[in-house]
């Protein structure tokens, strides 16, 4: 209450003016980037992360001069986690700032510039400072404080080169003993599912043309992702027991809880990816995204169009494929890849935006005009 009494009207209006400009600038940047509001699932994830962060900040206590920086240092070694937490913190700060600004605007328009209004203005300042602290967070600064260099990202696609060609068949063999996850395992191998998509339930139906699969998409926004996708799987490329089950039932909804599935895959990692020496390659861990990257790699090697690959994994832009799968050197693979998904059977509600080659085409035209085309000299 003492801070509220000492806060003058001039100081309060200055705080509100600065906050209002921050909101305007942020909205301009969002329009320029064509951002869309986060989905309900993303908001739920942000809220979960923020609760975790607030609990840790309470543990650090008010004695730290930079509690947020001190907290984020412990996540600096993990780039993806660091960025995910920072995104959650930024969403929280902007959301709270908007709510508090709305409340103080209402009181200000009513002419109630009393202690209640000043209390709201102090909350505005609090979230302003939190937002500035979040924006100032830099992973390299955290690593420098720890006297470490950035580590190479442990992307799932980067470990594909280290796996034997038959690792997915070994997974299906091991996973067959699990009554809970054996059907889900087949879909992971052949459909490139995100964990959230499998959690919602994947509809599978037997048809004379093959196995029809319908997936409700995850990570869907107004301008990105596919709300759903459907395709056929070739029964001859699927486990015989799976095909027989489906023929008998005609249709199934196959689902698996995200956290439980993650734990199940982790338990199977040693037997599937490193059945020999238990002391080696402990970083090789099964995950839904490992199967997703592997499927994209197989599709590339099987001459699928980039737009069809993007549609098959629920993307609305072929540019996104830059982050998926890998490319092998010619002749480096012992076994030719087989893709159970039937080519040209993928259906999505949104057309896939092709890769933008305008820059490359312009460069080639310029080289052609100058007589300097790429390739060996005559």
CSV table of C-alpha atoms in Angstrom, one decimal:
chain,number,residue,atom,x,y,z
A,1,UNK,CA,0.0,0.0,0.0
A,2,UNK,CA,2.9,2.4,0.6
A,3,UNK,CA,4.0,2.0,-3.0
A,4,UNK,CA,0.5,2.9,-4.1
A,5,UNK,CA,0.4,6.0,-2.0
A,6,UNK,CA,3.8,7.2,-3.3
A,7,UNK,CA,2.8,6.6,-7.0
A,8,UNK,CA,1.8,10.0,-8.4
A,9,UNK,CA,-0.7,10.4,-11.2
A,10,UNK,CA,2.1,11.6,-13.5
A,11,UNK,CA,4.1,8.5,-12.8
A,12,UNK,CA,1.1,6.3,-13.3
A,13,UNK,CA,0.1,7.9,-16.6
A,14,UNK,CA,3.7,7.5,-17.8
A,15,UNK,CA,3.6,3.7,-17.0
A,16,UNK,CA,0.3,3.3,-18.8
A,17,UNK,CA,1.5,5.3,-21.9
A,18,UNK,CA,4.6,3.1,-22.2
A,19,UNK,CA,2.5,-0.1,-21.8
A,20,UNK,CA,0.0,1.0,-24.4
A,21,UNK,CA,2.9,1.7,-26.9
A,22,UNK,CA,4.3,-1.8,-26.2
A,23,UNK,CA,1.0,-3.4,-27.0
A,24,UNK,CA,0.7,-1.4,-30.3
A,25,UNK,CA,4.2,-2.3,-31.3
A,26,UNK,CA,3.6,-5.9,-30.6
A,27,UNK,CA,0.5,-6.0,-32.6
A,28,UNK,CA,2.3,-4.4,-35.6
A,29,UNK,CA,5.0,-7.0,-35.4
A,30,UNK,CA,2.4,-9.8,-35.3
A,31,UNK,CA,0.7,-8.4,-38.4
A,32,UNK,CA,4.0,-8.1,-40.2
A,33,UNK,CA,4.8,-11.8,-39.4
A,34,UNK,CA,1.2,-12.9,-40.1
A,35,UNK,CA,1.0,-14.6,-36.7
A,36,UNK,CA,-2.1,-16.4,-35.6
A,37,UNK,CA,-3.4,-16.8,-32.1
A,38,UNK,CA,-2.1,-19.9,-30.3
A,39,UNK,CA,-4.3,-23.0,-30.3
A,40,UNK,CA,-6.1,-24.2,-27.1
A,41,UNK,CA,-3.5,-27.0,-26.9
A,42,UNK,CA,-0.6,-24.6,-27.1
A,43,UNK,CA,-2.2,-22.3,-24.5
A,44,UNK,CA,-2.6,-25.3,-22.1
A,45,UNK,CA,1.1,-26.2,-22.6
A,46,UNK,CA,2.1,-22.6,-22.0
A,47,UNK,CA,0.1,-22.5,-18.8
A,48,UNK,CA,1.6,-25.8,-17.6
A,49,UNK,CA,5.1,-24.4,-18.2
A,50,UNK,CA,4.4,-21.1,-16.5
A,51,UNK,CA,3.1,-22.9,-13.4
A,52,UNK,CA,6.4,-24.8,-13.3
A,53,UNK,CA,8.4,-21.6,-13.7
A,54,UNK,CA,6.5,-19.7,-11.0
A,55,UNK,CA,7.1,-22.6,-8.6
A,56,UNK,CA,10.8,-22.5,-9.3
A,57,UNK,CA,10.9,-18.7,-9.0
A,58,UNK,CA,9.4,-19.0,-5.5
A,59,UNK,CA,12.1,-21.4,-4.6
A,60,UNK,CA,14.8,-19.0,-5.8
A,61,UNK,CA,13.2,-16.3,-3.7
A,62,UNK,CA,13.4,-12.4,-3.8
A,63,UNK,CA,17.1,-12.3,-2.8
A,64,UNK,CA,18.3,-12.9,-6.4
A,65,UNK,CA,19.0,-9.7,-8.5
A,66,UNK,CA,17.9,-11.5,-11.7
A,67,UNK,CA,15.7,-14.5,-10.7
A,68,UNK,CA,14.5,-15.2,-14.2
A,69,UNK,CA,18.0,-15.3,-15.6
A,70,UNK,CA,19.1,-17.5,-12.7
A,71,UNK,CA,16.3,-19.9,-13.4
A,72,UNK,CA,16.8,-20.1,-17.1
A,73,UNK,CA,20.5,-20.9,-16.8
A,74,UNK,CA,19.7,-24.4,-15.8
A,75,UNK,CA,18.0,-24.9,-19.1
A,76,UNK,CA,20.7,-23.3,-21.3
A,77,UNK,CA,22.2,-26.6,-22.4
A,78,UNK,CA,18.9,-27.7,-23.9
A,79,UNK,CA,18.1,-25.3,-26.8
A,80,UNK,CA,14.5,-26.6,-27.5
A,81,UNK,CA,13.5,-26.5,-23.9
A,82,UNK,CA,15.0,-23.1,-23.4
A,83,UNK,CA,13.1,-21.6,-26.3
A,84,UNK,CA,9.9,-23.4,-25.3
A,85,UNK,CA,10.0,-21.9,-21.8
A,86,UNK,CA,10.9,-18.5,-23.1
A,87,UNK,CA,7.9,-18.6,-25.5
A,88,UNK,CA,5.6,-19.6,-22.6
A,89,UNK,CA,6.9,-16.8,-20.4
A,90,UNK,CA,6.5,-14.2,-23.2
A,91,UNK,CA,2.9,-15.4,-23.9
A,92,UNK,CA,2.1,-15.1,-20.1
A,93,UNK,CA,3.6,-11.6,-19.8
A,94,UNK,CA,1.7,-10.3,-22.9
A,95,UNK,CA,-1.5,-11.9,-21.8
A,96,UNK,CA,-1.4,-10.6,-18.3
A,97,UNK,CA,-0.3,-7.1,-19.5
A,98,UNK,CA,-3.3,-7.0,-21.8
A,99,UNK,CA,-5.7,-8.0,-19.1
A,100,UNK,CA,-4.4,-5.5,-16.5
A,101,UNK,CA,-4.4,-2.7,-19.1
A,102,UNK,CA,-8.0,-3.5,-19.9
A,103,UNK,CA,-9.0,-3.2,-16.3
A,104,UNK,CA,-7.1,0.0,-15.6
A,105,UNK,CA,-8.6,1.5,-18.8
A,106,UNK,CA,-12.0,0.8,-17.6
A,107,UNK,CA,-11.4,2.6,-14.2
A,108,UNK,CA,-9.6,5.4,-15.9
A,109,UNK,CA,-12.6,6.1,-18.3
A,110,UNK,CA,-14.9,6.0,-15.3
A,111,UNK,CA,-12.7,8.7,-13.7
A,112,UNK,CA,-11.7,6.5,-10.7
A,113,UNK,CA,-8.1,7.3,-10.4
A,114,UNK,CA,-7.9,6.0,-6.8
A,115,UNK,CA,-5.8,3.5,-5.0
A,116,UNK,CA,-7.5,0.6,-6.8
A,117,UNK,CA,-6.5,2.1,-10.1
A,118,UNK,CA,-2.9,2.7,-8.9
A,119,UNK,CA,-2.7,-0.9,-7.8
A,120,UNK,CA,-3.6,-2.0,-11.3
A,121,UNK,CA,-1.0,0.4,-12.7
A,122,UNK,CA,1.6,-1.2,-10.5
A,123,UNK,CA,0.6,-4.6,-11.9
A,124,UNK,CA,1.0,-3.1,-15.4
A,125,UNK,CA,4.6,-2.1,-14.4
A,126,UNK,CA,5.2,-5.5,-13.0
A,127,UNK,CA,4.3,-7.3,-16.2
A,128,UNK,CA,6.2,-4.7,-18.3
A,129,UNK,CA,9.3,-5.6,-16.4
A,130,UNK,CA,8.6,-9.3,-16.7
A,131,UNK,CA,8.2,-8.9,-20.4
A,132,UNK,CA,11.4,-6.9,-20.7
A,133,UNK,CA,13.3,-9.5,-18.7
A,134,UNK,CA,12.0,-12.3,-20.9
A,135,UNK,CA,12.9,-10.5,-24.1
A,136,UNK,CA,16.4,-9.9,-22.7
A,137,UNK,CA,16.9,-13.6,-22.0
A,138,UNK,CA,19.6,-14.9,-24.3
A,139,UNK,CA,20.7,-18.5,-24.4
A,140,UNK,CA,24.3,-17.6,-25.3
A,141,UNK,CA,24.5,-15.3,-22.3
A,142,UNK,CA,23.4,-18.1,-20.0
A,143,UNK,CA,25.9,-20.4,-21.5
A,144,UNK,CA,28.6,-17.8,-21.2
A,145,UNK,CA,27.8,-17.5,-17.5
A,146,UNK,CA,28.2,-21.2,-17.2
A,147,UNK,CA,31.4,-21.0,-19.3
A,148,UNK,CA,30.1,-23.4,-21.9
A,149,UNK,CA,29.7,-23.3,-25.7
A,150,UNK,CA,26.4,-24.1,-27.4
A,151,UNK,CA,26.0,-27.8,-28.0
A,152,UNK,CA,24.9,-29.2,-31.3
A,153,UNK,CA,21.2,-29.8,-31.2
A,154,UNK,CA,20.1,-33.4,-30.5
A,155,UNK,CA,17.6,-33.4,-33.3
A,156,UNK,CA,15.9,-36.8,-33.8
A,157,UNK,CA,16.8,-36.7,-37.5
A,158,UNK,CA,20.5,-36.5,-36.8
A,159,UNK,CA,20.6,-39.9,-35.2
A,160,UNK,CA,19.0,-41.6,-38.2
A,161,UNK,CA,22.4,-42.1,-39.8
A,162,UNK,CA,23.5,-44.1,-36.7
A,163,UNK,CA,20.6,-46.6,-36.8
A,164,UNK,CA,20.6,-50.0,-38.5
A,165,UNK,CA,18.2,-50.3,-41.5
A,166,UNK,CA,16.0,-52.8,-39.7
A,167,UNK,CA,15.4,-50.8,-36.5
A,168,UNK,CA,11.8,-50.2,-37.2
A,169,UNK,CA,11.1,-53.9,-37.9
A,170,UNK,CA,12.9,-54.7,-34.6
A,171,UNK,CA,10.6,-52.2,-32.9
A,172,UNK,CA,7.5,-53.9,-34.3
A,173,UNK,CA,8.7,-57.3,-33.2
A,174,UNK,CA,9.5,-56.1,-29.7
A,175,UNK,CA,6.3,-54.0,-29.5
A,176,UNK,CA,4.1,-56.9,-30.5
A,177,UNK,CA,4.1,-58.1,-26.9
A,178,UNK,CA,2.4,-54.9,-25.7
A,179,UNK,CA,-1.4,-55.3,-25.8
A,180,UNK,CA,-1.7,-51.6,-25.0
A,181,UNK,CA,0.6,-50.2,-27.7
A,182,UNK,CA,1.0,-52.7,-30.5
A,183,UNK,CA,-1.6,-51.2,-32.7
A,184,UNK,CA,-0.3,-47.7,-32.0
A,185,UNK,CA,3.2,-48.8,-32.8
A,186,UNK,CA,2.2,-49.8,-36.3
A,187,UNK,CA,0.7,-46.4,-37.0
A,188,UNK,CA,3.9,-44.7,-35.6
A,189,UNK,CA,6.0,-46.6,-38.0
A,190,UNK,CA,3.9,-46.1,-41.1
A,191,UNK,CA,2.0,-42.8,-40.6
A,192,UNK,CA,4.4,-40.2,-39.2
A,193,UNK,CA,2.1,-39.3,-36.3
A,194,UNK,CA,2.7,-36.5,-33.8
A,195,UNK,CA,2.1,-37.7,-30.2
A,196,UNK,CA,-0.9,-35.3,-29.8
A,197,UNK,CA,-2.5,-36.7,-33.0
A,198,UNK,CA,-2.3,-40.3,-31.6
A,199,UNK,CA,-3.7,-39.0,-28.3
A,200,UNK,CA,-6.8,-37.8,-30.0
A,201,UNK,CA,-7.4,-41.1,-31.7
A,202,UNK,CA,-6.7,-42.2,-35.2
A,203,UNK,CA,-9.5,-43.8,-37.2
A,204,UNK,CA,-8.5,-46.8,-39.2
A,205,UNK,CA,-10.9,-48.7,-41.6
A,206,UNK,CA,-10.6,-51.7,-43.8
A,207,UNK,CA,-11.6,-51.1,-47.5
A,208,UNK,CA,-11.3,-53.1,-50.7
A,209,UNK,CA,-8.5,-50.7,-51.9
A,210,UNK,CA,-6.5,-50.9,-48.7
A,211,UNK,CA,-6.4,-49.6,-45.1
A,212,UNK,CA,-8.0,-46.1,-44.9
A,213,UNK,CA,-6.5,-43.9,-42.2
A,214,UNK,CA,-8.0,-40.6,-40.9
A,215,UNK,CA,-6.0,-38.3,-38.6
A,216,UNK,CA,-7.2,-35.2,-36.8
A,217,UNK,CA,-4.2,-32.8,-37.1
A,218,UNK,CA,-2.3,-31.1,-34.3
A,219,UNK,CA,-0.4,-27.8,-34.5
A,220,UNK,CA,-3.1,-26.4,-36.6
A,221,UNK,CA,-3.6,-22.6,-37.0
A,222,UNK,CA,-5.5,-20.4,-39.4
A,223,UNK,CA,-2.5,-20.2,-41.7
A,224,UNK,CA,-0.6,-23.4,-40.9
A,225,UNK,CA,-1.1,-27.1,-40.5
A,226,UNK,CA,-3.8,-29.5,-41.8
A,227,UNK,CA,-7.0,-29.9,-39.8
A,228,UNK,CA,-7.1,-33.5,-41.0
A,229,UNK,CA,-5.5,-35.8,-43.4
A,230,UNK,CA,-6.5,-39.2,-44.9
A,231,UNK,CA,-4.6,-41.7,-47.0
A,232,UNK,CA,-4.4,-45.4,-47.8
A,233,UNK,CA,-1.9,-47.9,-46.5
A,234,UNK,CA,-0.9,-50.9,-48.5
A,235,UNK,CA,-1.9,-54.0,-46.5
A,236,UNK,CA,1.0,-56.0,-47.9
A,237,UNK,CA,3.4,-53.6,-46.2
A,238,UNK,CA,1.7,-54.0,-42.8
A,239,UNK,CA,2.1,-56.7,-40.1
A,240,UNK,CA,-0.1,-59.7,-40.9
A,241,UNK,CA,-1.6,-59.7,-37.4
A,242,UNK,CA,-2.6,-56.0,-37.8
A,243,UNK,CA,-4.3,-56.6,-41.1
A,244,UNK,CA,-6.2,-59.7,-39.7
A,245,UNK,CA,-7.4,-57.7,-36.7
A,246,UNK,CA,-8.7,-54.9,-38.9
A,247,UNK,CA,-10.4,-57.3,-41.3
A,248,UNK,CA,-12.2,-58.8,-38.4
A,249,UNK,CA,-13.2,-55.5,-36.8
A,250,UNK,CA,-13.7,-53.6,-40.0
A,251,UNK,CA,-12.8,-50.3,-38.2
A,252,UNK,CA,-10.8,-49.2,-35.2
A,253,UNK,CA,-10.0,-46.0,-33.3
A,254,UNK,CA,-6.4,-46.3,-32.1
A,255,UNK,CA,-5.2,-43.9,-29.4
A,256,UNK,CA,-2.4,-43.6,-26.8
A,257,UNK,CA,-1.8,-41.1,-24.0
A,258,UNK,CA,1.2,-38.8,-24.8
A,259,UNK,CA,3.1,-39.2,-21.5
A,260,UNK,CA,2.4,-42.9,-21.2
A,261,UNK,CA,3.5,-43.6,-24.8
A,262,UNK,CA,6.7,-41.5,-24.3
A,263,UNK,CA,7.5,-43.7,-21.3
A,264,UNK,CA,6.7,-46.9,-23.2
A,265,UNK,CA,9.0,-45.9,-26.1
A,266,UNK,CA,11.8,-45.0,-23.7
A,267,UNK,CA,11.6,-48.4,-22.0
A,268,UNK,CA,11.9,-50.1,-25.4
A,269,UNK,CA,14.8,-48.0,-26.6
A,270,UNK,CA,17.6,-50.2,-25.4
A,271,UNK,CA,16.2,-53.4,-26.8
A,272,UNK,CA,15.4,-51.8,-30.2
A,273,UNK,CA,18.2,-49.3,-30.9
A,274,UNK,CA,21.1,-50.7,-29.0
A,275,UNK,CA,20.5,-54.4,-28.2
A,276,UNK,CA,24.2,-55.1,-27.9
A,277,UNK,CA,26.5,-53.1,-25.6
A,278,UNK,CA,24.4,-51.3,-22.9
A,279,UNK,CA,27.2,-48.9,-22.2
A,280,UNK,CA,27.2,-47.4,-25.7
A,281,UNK,CA,24.8,-45.1,-27.5
A,282,UNK,CA,22.7,-44.3,-24.5
A,283,UNK,CA,21.5,-41.1,-26.3
A,284,UNK,CA,19.6,-43.3,-28.8
A,285,UNK,CA,16.0,-43.0,-27.6
A,286,UNK,CA,12.8,-44.0,-29.4
A,287,UNK,CA,10.2,-41.3,-29.9
A,288,UNK,CA,7.2,-40.5,-32.1
A,289,UNK,CA,9.3,-37.8,-33.9
A,290,UNK,CA,12.0,-40.3,-34.7
A,291,UNK,CA,9.5,-42.4,-36.7
A,292,UNK,CA,8.2,-39.2,-38.3
A,293,UNK,CA,11.7,-38.2,-39.5
A,294,UNK,CA,12.4,-41.7,-40.7
A,295,UNK,CA,9.1,-41.8,-42.8
A,296,UNK,CA,10.0,-38.5,-44.5
A,297,UNK,CA,13.5,-39.9,-45.3
A,298,UNK,CA,11.9,-43.0,-46.9
A,299,UNK,CA,9.5,-40.9,-48.9
A,300,UNK,CA,12.3,-38.8,-50.3
A,301,UNK,CA,14.2,-41.9,-51.3
A,302,UNK,CA,11.1,-43.3,-52.9
A,303,UNK,CA,10.7,-40.3,-55.1
A,304,UNK,CA,7.6,-38.7,-53.5
A,305,UNK,CA,6.8,-35.1,-54.4
A,306,UNK,CA,7.6,-32.6,-51.7
A,307,UNK,CA,4.0,-31.4,-51.6
A,308,UNK,CA,2.7,-34.9,-51.1
A,309,UNK,CA,5.2,-35.6,-48.3
A,310,UNK,CA,4.2,-32.4,-46.5
A,311,UNK,CA,0.5,-33.3,-46.8
A,312,UNK,CA,1.1,-36.8,-45.5
A,313,UNK,CA,2.6,-35.6,-42.2
A,314,UNK,CA,0.0,-32.8,-41.8
A,315,UNK,CA,1.9,-29.7,-43.0
A,316,UNK,CA,0.5,-27.0,-45.2
A,317,UNK,CA,3.8,-25.8,-46.6
A,318,UNK,CA,6.5,-27.8,-48.3
A,319,UNK,CA,9.1,-25.4,-46.9
A,320,UNK,CA,8.6,-27.2,-43.5
A,321,UNK,CA,10.3,-30.3,-44.9
A,322,UNK,CA,13.6,-28.6,-44.4
A,323,UNK,CA,13.3,-29.6,-40.8
A,324,UNK,CA,12.3,-33.2,-41.4
A,325,UNK,CA,14.1,-36.3,-42.3
A,326,UNK,CA,17.6,-36.6,-43.8
A,327,UNK,CA,19.3,-37.4,-47.1
A,328,UNK,CA,21.6,-40.3,-47.5
A,329,UNK,CA,24.6,-40.6,-49.8
A,330,UNK,CA,24.0,-42.7,-52.9
A,331,UNK,CA,24.5,-46.4,-52.2
A,332,UNK,CA,24.8,-45.8,-48.4
A,333,UNK,CA,21.6,-47.8,-47.6
A,334,UNK,CA,21.7,-51.6,-47.7
A,335,UNK,CA,17.9,-52.1,-47.9
A,336,UNK,CA,15.7,-50.2,-50.3
A,337,UNK,CA,13.1,-48.2,-48.3
A,338,UNK,CA,9.4,-49.4,-48.5
A,339,UNK,CA,6.6,-46.9,-47.8
A,340,UNK,CA,3.3,-48.5,-46.8
A,341,UNK,CA,1.5,-45.2,-47.6
A,342,UNK,CA,0.0,-45.4,-51.1
A,343,UNK,CA,1.4,-42.7,-53.4
A,344,UNK,CA,-1.2,-40.2,-54.6
A,345,UNK,CA,-3.7,-41.3,-52.0
A,346,UNK,CA,-3.2,-38.5,-49.5
A,347,UNK,CA,-6.1,-36.1,-49.0
A,348,UNK,CA,-6.1,-32.8,-47.0
A,349,UNK,CA,-8.5,-29.9,-46.7
A,350,UNK,CA,-5.8,-27.4,-47.5
A,351,UNK,CA,-3.6,-27.3,-50.5
A,352,UNK,CA,0.1,-27.5,-49.7
A,353,UNK,CA,2.1,-24.4,-50.5
A,354,UNK,CA,5.1,-25.4,-52.7
A,355,UNK,CA,8.7,-24.5,-51.9
A,356,UNK,CA,9.4,-20.9,-52.9
A,357,UNK,CA,12.0,-21.0,-55.6
A,358,UNK,CA,11.7,-17.4,-56.8
A,359,UNK,CA,15.1,-16.5,-55.4
A,360,UNK,CA,16.8,-19.5,-57.1
A,361,UNK,CA,15.0,-18.8,-60.4
A,362,UNK,CA,16.0,-15.2,-60.3
A,363,UNK,CA,19.6,-16.2,-59.7
A,364,UNK,CA,19.5,-18.7,-62.6
A,365,UNK,CA,18.1,-16.1,-65.0
A,366,UNK,CA,20.8,-13.6,-64.0
A,367,UNK,CA,23.5,-16.2,-64.6
A,368,UNK,CA,22.0,-17.1,-67.9
A,369,UNK,CA,22.0,-13.5,-69.1
A,370,UNK,CA,25.6,-13.1,-68.0
A,371,UNK,CA,26.6,-16.5,-69.6
A,372,UNK,CA,27.6,-17.9,-66.2
A,373,UNK,CA,25.5,-21.0,-65.6
A,374,UNK,CA,26.2,-23.4,-62.9
A,375,UNK,CA,28.0,-26.7,-63.8
A,376,UNK,CA,31.3,-27.8,-65.2
A,377,UNK,CA,33.2,-25.6,-67.5
A,378,UNK,CA,33.3,-26.7,-71.2
